[in-house]
Amino acid sequence: MYGTSILHLTTLKDWSEADVLRTVERSIDIKRNPRHYSAALSGKTLALLFQKTSTRTRCAGEIGMTQLGGHALYLDWRNTNFGLADLGDEVRVLSSYADFIVARLMQHDDVLRAAEASTAPIMNGCCNRYHPLQGLTDLMTVHEALGRLEGVRLTYVGVLNNVANSLIAAGLKTGMHVTCICPEVNPAARDEALYSEASAAGLYEYGEEAEQLQDVLAQSDVVYTDTWIDMEFFTDPAFAEEKERRIALFQPFQINADLVQNLDLKILHCLPAHHGYEITGDMLHDPRSLIFTQAENRLHSQKAVLLQLANAPE
Ligand code: CP
Ligand code: NVA
């Protein structure tokens, strides 16, 4: 078996608390002192392999690598021979050229297969179950805004999905409490072992009713939402009926001015946002919104992840 001793980032669950906290601290330092890191990955290459679309994950990876003195290479799955061949074979070859790989694959099992075959660290760029690069950015953004993670109360509203799972895992590593008010769990994302572990640690609660929102949000430091429909299904005609069902079901869970009226909390969204669905457009520009800072932080955080995986010196 190849690469078994390599630190990958397939899910935050596999990272130690120290890895998570060091990455958050370093991401904040990178934002403050970018020039200090301008040659940190000189001569190294990051390959970015995408089965799905992306703005932030791709651009933060490519631009971040340039800013660290390295080089990045974007691979659209459809223009490679990944679709024709064994995933393990192709990843093994790619990892013999590249020093790091970001893989945005549909299925988490494929992310695991890629990590098993790779001789270079694999970062999960958002699969059906987890989005760890987003979770680390979210920790950075909360820490930057509130000065702490332990004891912070974050409420995630909408569908319990890949992003919510990574927030729960991020909370478990740092002492941040996550409440999910979600009428449904995305079937492919359900991770009962994670929910049980976080719940046993006193860091996770779950509710399904929109009527709970006011009370829960009154106790929250942060409210977070994400799309009701993952990107690969959003324009899929086969998903059209399910999309309409979800829009009707989730409407009472929309983040809007009425919901957060008079509440002293920060508003987060991983983006892309679907205005008028999970969030109204005005909320992105609300004084309490950190959404565009959070998006910018993808760049700083993704650079910190690369340095953590490279075991780069301080
Ligand atoms: N938040 C996020 O991962 O954005 P992209 O899908 O644009 O990469
Ligand atoms: N849950 C979203 C995350 C987007 C970054 C999706 O999978 O499309």
Short mmCIF file of C-alpha atoms and ligand atoms in Angstrom, two decimals, residues 54-57 104 131 134 231 270-271 298, ligand 1:
data_model
loop_
_atom_site.label_atom_id
_atom_site.label_comp_id
_atom_site.label_asym_id
_atom_site.label_seq_id
_atom_site.Cartn_x
_atom_site.Cartn_y
_atom_site.Cartn_z
CA SER A 54 -15.56 25.68 -8.07
CA THR A 55 -14.66 29.32 -7.61
CA ARG A 56 -13.11 29.57 -4.13
CA THR A 57 -11.41 26.20 -3.68
CA ARG A 104 -12.93 17.66 -5.48
CA HIS A 131 -15.63 19.88 3.11
CA GLN A 134 -14.09 24.98 4.35
CA MET A 231 -23.80 21.93 -6.60
CA CYS A 270 -19.52 29.14 2.65
CA LEU A 271 -20.73 30.44 -0.76
CA ARG A 298 -10.21 30.51 2.04
N1 CP B 1 -17.07 27.37 -0.63
C1 CP B 1 -16.54 26.74 -1.68
O1 CP B 1 -15.99 25.64 -1.57
O2 CP B 1 -16.67 27.41 -2.85
P1 CP B 1 -16.39 26.82 -4.28
O3 CP B 1 -17.41 25.71 -4.51
O4 CP B 1 -16.61 27.97 -5.22
O5 CP B 1 -15.02 26.27 -4.33
#
